[in-house]
């Protein structure tokens, strides 16, 4: 006996919910060591560059110039300016890539062996999840439209993609 359209929609919705949960959990999964090293190097380079661009030599003429330097804008980190972020930019400018190895040693000591996924793997998984979500949501909307055409009422999911709903209309 074939499942009813309502049962099929219910099954699709369970799969959609599971994929949403998997997609939402991806950013919380730890990165692998190589990806962490790459991101750390990019962060250091960005903060170093920002410090160089933001450095105002007129600050050197003020008494307590070091204090003025530490109050530079925070750099590529979003949010309110905080002195510790300006200090990080200064440390990146002074020490640059020499910060990577000691910081990576700390990370490697705390990160379980073979933990994490690469940025490429994360992106591949995300693309696969998004593709499967699109397919399932289109199938769900097709069935909903069929039920509506037959005079049956069914409530759409609150998080239904409006583009898919309009596409099927």
mmCIF file of C-alpha atoms in Angstrom:
data_model
loop_
_atom_site.group_PDB
_atom_site.id
_atom_site.type_symbol
_atom_site.label_atom_id
_atom_site.label_comp_id
_atom_site.label_asym_id
_atom_site.label_seq_id
_atom_site.Cartn_x
_atom_site.Cartn_y
_atom_site.Cartn_z
ATOM 1 C CA UNK A 1 0.000 0.000 0.000
ATOM 2 C CA UNK A 2 1.405 3.375 -1.014
ATOM 3 C CA UNK A 3 1.665 6.079 1.626
ATOM 4 C CA UNK A 4 -0.835 8.909 1.396
ATOM 5 C CA UNK A 5 0.247 12.291 0.122
ATOM 6 C CA UNK A 6 -0.029 13.651 3.673
ATOM 7 C CA UNK A 7 2.290 10.885 4.921
ATOM 8 C CA UNK A 8 4.729 11.573 2.104
ATOM 9 C CA UNK A 9 4.753 15.293 2.953
ATOM 10 C CA UNK A 10 5.283 14.457 6.615
ATOM 11 C CA UNK A 11 8.276 12.255 5.707
ATOM 12 C CA UNK A 12 9.688 14.989 3.463
ATOM 13 C CA UNK A 13 9.327 17.507 6.281
ATOM 14 C CA UNK A 14 11.250 15.244 8.660
ATOM 15 C CA UNK A 15 14.061 14.954 6.122
ATOM 16 C CA UNK A 16 14.017 18.720 5.533
ATOM 17 C CA UNK A 17 14.194 19.396 9.282
ATOM 18 C CA UNK A 18 17.122 16.972 9.648
ATOM 19 C CA UNK A 19 18.988 18.675 6.788
ATOM 20 C CA UNK A 20 18.345 22.115 8.294
ATOM 21 C CA UNK A 21 19.777 20.863 11.603
ATOM 22 C CA UNK A 22 22.820 19.383 9.858
ATOM 23 C CA UNK A 23 23.398 22.611 7.911
ATOM 24 C CA UNK A 24 23.033 24.728 11.042
ATOM 25 C CA UNK A 25 25.507 22.529 12.945
ATOM 26 C CA UNK A 26 28.250 22.770 10.300
ATOM 27 C CA UNK A 27 29.670 26.139 11.448
ATOM 28 C CA UNK A 28 30.071 24.742 14.983
ATOM 29 C CA UNK A 29 32.182 21.789 13.874
ATOM 30 C CA UNK A 30 35.880 22.331 14.515
ATOM 31 C CA UNK A 31 38.167 22.934 11.585
ATOM 32 C CA UNK A 32 41.116 20.713 10.819
ATOM 33 C CA UNK A 33 44.630 21.894 11.673
ATOM 34 C CA UNK A 34 45.473 23.041 8.135
ATOM 35 C CA UNK A 35 42.329 25.174 7.881
ATOM 36 C CA UNK A 36 42.972 26.714 11.303
ATOM 37 C CA UNK A 37 46.538 27.547 10.248
ATOM 38 C CA UNK A 38 45.269 29.108 7.009
ATOM 39 C CA UNK A 39 42.668 31.209 8.825
ATOM 40 C CA UNK A 40 45.156 32.263 11.496
ATOM 41 C CA UNK A 41 47.663 33.356 8.847
ATOM 42 C CA UNK A 42 44.929 35.329 7.043
ATOM 43 C CA UNK A 43 43.844 36.954 10.319
ATOM 44 C CA UNK A 44 47.419 37.947 11.152
ATOM 45 C CA UNK A 45 48.020 39.318 7.650
ATOM 46 C CA UNK A 46 44.746 41.265 7.724
ATOM 47 C CA UNK A 47 45.423 42.771 11.141
ATOM 48 C CA UNK A 48 49.016 43.570 10.187
ATOM 49 C CA UNK A 49 47.859 45.320 7.038
ATOM 50 C CA UNK A 50 45.128 47.178 8.909
ATOM 51 C CA UNK A 51 47.600 48.412 11.501
ATOM 52 C CA UNK A 52 49.921 49.695 8.782
ATOM 53 C CA UNK A 53 47.071 51.517 7.039
ATOM 54 C CA UNK A 54 45.644 52.955 10.269
ATOM 55 C CA UNK A 55 48.880 54.055 11.873
ATOM 56 C CA UNK A 56 48.856 57.799 12.275
ATOM 57 C CA UNK A 57 52.341 59.239 12.752
ATOM 58 C CA UNK A 58 50.875 62.354 14.380
ATOM 59 C CA UNK A 59 50.164 60.128 17.385
ATOM 60 C CA UNK A 60 53.888 59.917 18.018
ATOM 61 C CA UNK A 61 53.995 63.609 18.960
ATOM 62 C CA UNK A 62 51.560 63.147 21.835
ATOM 63 C CA UNK A 63 52.754 62.400 25.328
ATOM 64 C CA UNK A 64 52.170 58.721 26.061
ATOM 65 C CA UNK A 65 52.269 57.881 22.367
ATOM 66 C CA UNK A 66 52.232 54.160 23.141
ATOM 67 C CA UNK A 67 48.832 54.617 24.760
ATOM 68 C CA UNK A 68 47.596 56.414 21.657
ATOM 69 C CA UNK A 69 48.874 53.621 19.435
ATOM 70 C CA UNK A 70 47.004 51.023 21.456
ATOM 71 C CA UNK A 71 43.780 52.930 20.933
ATOM 72 C CA UNK A 72 43.878 52.572 17.161
ATOM 73 C CA UNK A 73 40.727 51.305 15.470
ATOM 74 C CA UNK A 74 40.285 47.593 15.953
ATOM 75 C CA UNK A 75 40.867 46.327 12.458
ATOM 76 C CA UNK A 76 38.916 43.866 10.373
ATOM 77 C CA UNK A 77 37.045 42.509 13.391
ATOM 78 C CA UNK A 78 33.452 43.767 13.382
ATOM 79 C CA UNK A 79 31.953 45.368 16.429
ATOM 80 C CA UNK A 80 32.799 48.109 18.855
ATOM 81 C CA UNK A 81 36.404 49.180 19.192
ATOM 82 C CA UNK A 82 38.196 47.446 22.044
ATOM 83 C CA UNK A 83 41.799 48.027 23.143
ATOM 84 C CA UNK A 84 42.636 44.300 23.202
ATOM 85 C CA UNK A 85 41.792 44.085 19.497
ATOM 86 C CA UNK A 86 44.000 47.072 18.745
ATOM 87 C CA UNK A 87 46.712 45.340 20.748
ATOM 88 C CA UNK A 88 46.243 42.204 18.601
ATOM 89 C CA UNK A 89 46.672 44.340 15.458
ATOM 90 C CA UNK A 90 49.832 45.830 16.949
ATOM 91 C CA UNK A 91 51.160 42.349 17.863
ATOM 92 C CA UNK A 92 50.451 41.167 14.307
ATOM 93 C CA UNK A 93 52.291 44.160 12.907
ATOM 94 C CA UNK A 94 55.308 43.690 15.173
ATOM 95 C CA UNK A 95 55.578 39.901 15.134
ATOM 96 C CA UNK A 96 53.692 38.890 11.989
ATOM 97 C CA UNK A 97 54.028 35.275 10.936
ATOM 98 C CA UNK A 98 56.207 34.425 13.952
ATOM 99 C CA UNK A 99 52.951 34.275 15.951
ATOM 100 C CA UNK A 100 51.627 31.344 13.922
ATOM 101 C CA UNK A 101 53.800 28.513 15.258
ATOM 102 C CA UNK A 102 53.350 29.181 18.993
ATOM 103 C CA UNK A 103 49.610 29.716 18.558
ATOM 104 C CA UNK A 104 49.286 26.568 16.448
ATOM 105 C CA UNK A 105 51.169 24.609 19.114
ATOM 106 C CA UNK A 106 48.502 25.675 21.617
ATOM 107 C CA UNK A 107 45.727 24.692 19.222
ATOM 108 C CA UNK A 108 47.280 21.305 18.485
ATOM 109 C CA UNK A 109 47.654 20.588 22.214
ATOM 110 C CA UNK A 110 43.964 21.220 22.789
ATOM 111 C CA UNK A 111 42.448 19.826 19.611
ATOM 112 C CA UNK A 112 41.864 16.064 19.521
ATOM 113 C CA UNK A 113 43.846 14.222 16.860
ATOM 114 C CA UNK A 114 42.037 13.957 13.519
ATOM 115 C CA UNK A 115 39.393 16.368 14.763
ATOM 116 C CA UNK A 116 37.653 18.797 12.510
ATOM 117 C CA UNK A 117 36.961 19.139 8.840
ATOM 118 C CA UNK A 118 38.641 21.257 6.217
ATOM 119 C CA UNK A 119 37.048 24.406 4.884
ATOM 120 C CA UNK A 120 36.761 22.681 1.495
ATOM 121 C CA UNK A 121 34.989 19.685 3.027
ATOM 122 C CA UNK A 122 32.681 21.983 4.975
ATOM 123 C CA UNK A 123 31.816 23.872 1.797
ATOM 124 C CA UNK A 124 31.232 20.625 -0.122
ATOM 125 C CA UNK A 125 28.911 19.349 2.609
ATOM 126 C CA UNK A 126 27.053 22.631 2.701
ATOM 127 C CA UNK A 127 26.608 22.610 -1.076
ATOM 128 C CA UNK A 128 25.347 19.010 -0.972
ATOM 129 C CA UNK A 129 22.908 19.801 1.854
ATOM 130 C CA UNK A 130 21.617 22.901 0.054
ATOM 131 C CA UNK A 131 21.123 20.902 -3.140
ATOM 132 C CA UNK A 132 19.223 18.156 -1.313
ATOM 133 C CA UNK A 133 17.127 20.748 0.559
ATOM 134 C CA UNK A 134 16.176 22.378 -2.726
ATOM 135 C CA UNK A 135 15.149 19.028 -4.207
ATOM 136 C CA UNK A 136 13.088 17.997 -1.152
ATOM 137 C CA UNK A 137 11.423 21.391 -0.767
ATOM 138 C CA UNK A 138 10.436 21.425 -4.444
ATOM 139 C CA UNK A 139 9.003 17.925 -4.093
ATOM 140 C CA UNK A 140 7.105 18.976 -0.961
ATOM 141 C CA UNK A 141 5.669 22.065 -2.664
ATOM 142 C CA UNK A 142 4.616 20.020 -5.707
ATOM 143 C CA UNK A 143 2.656 17.668 -3.436
ATOM 144 C CA UNK A 144 1.105 20.578 -1.544
ATOM 145 C CA UNK A 145 -0.032 22.127 -4.832
ATOM 146 C CA UNK A 146 -1.540 18.792 -5.885
ATOM 147 C CA UNK A 147 -3.470 18.577 -2.613
ATOM 148 C CA UNK A 148 -4.681 22.158 -2.957
ATOM 149 C CA UNK A 149 -5.794 21.493 -6.546
ATOM 150 C CA UNK A 150 -7.785 18.515 -5.246
ATOM 151 C CA UNK A 151 -9.483 20.806 -2.692
ATOM 152 C CA UNK A 152 -7.528 19.565 0.330
ATOM 153 C CA UNK A 153 -5.989 22.089 2.696
ATOM 154 C CA UNK A 154 -2.517 21.756 4.137
ATOM 155 C CA UNK A 155 -0.444 24.266 6.024
ATOM 156 C CA UNK A 156 2.966 25.090 4.639
ATOM 157 C CA UNK A 157 6.012 25.035 6.884
ATOM 158 C CA UNK A 158 6.759 28.398 8.482
ATOM 159 C CA UNK A 159 10.289 28.203 7.068
ATOM 160 C CA UNK A 160 9.226 27.224 3.555
ATOM 161 C CA UNK A 161 11.376 28.958 0.970
ATOM 162 C CA UNK A 162 9.189 31.657 -0.649
ATOM 163 C CA UNK A 163 11.049 31.296 -3.947
ATOM 164 C CA UNK A 164 10.118 27.625 -4.135
ATOM 165 C CA UNK A 165 6.486 28.351 -3.223
ATOM 166 C CA UNK A 166 6.274 31.012 -5.942
ATOM 167 C CA UNK A 167 8.140 28.803 -8.410
ATOM 168 C CA UNK A 168 5.507 26.077 -8.033
ATOM 169 C CA UNK A 169 2.568 28.466 -8.240
#
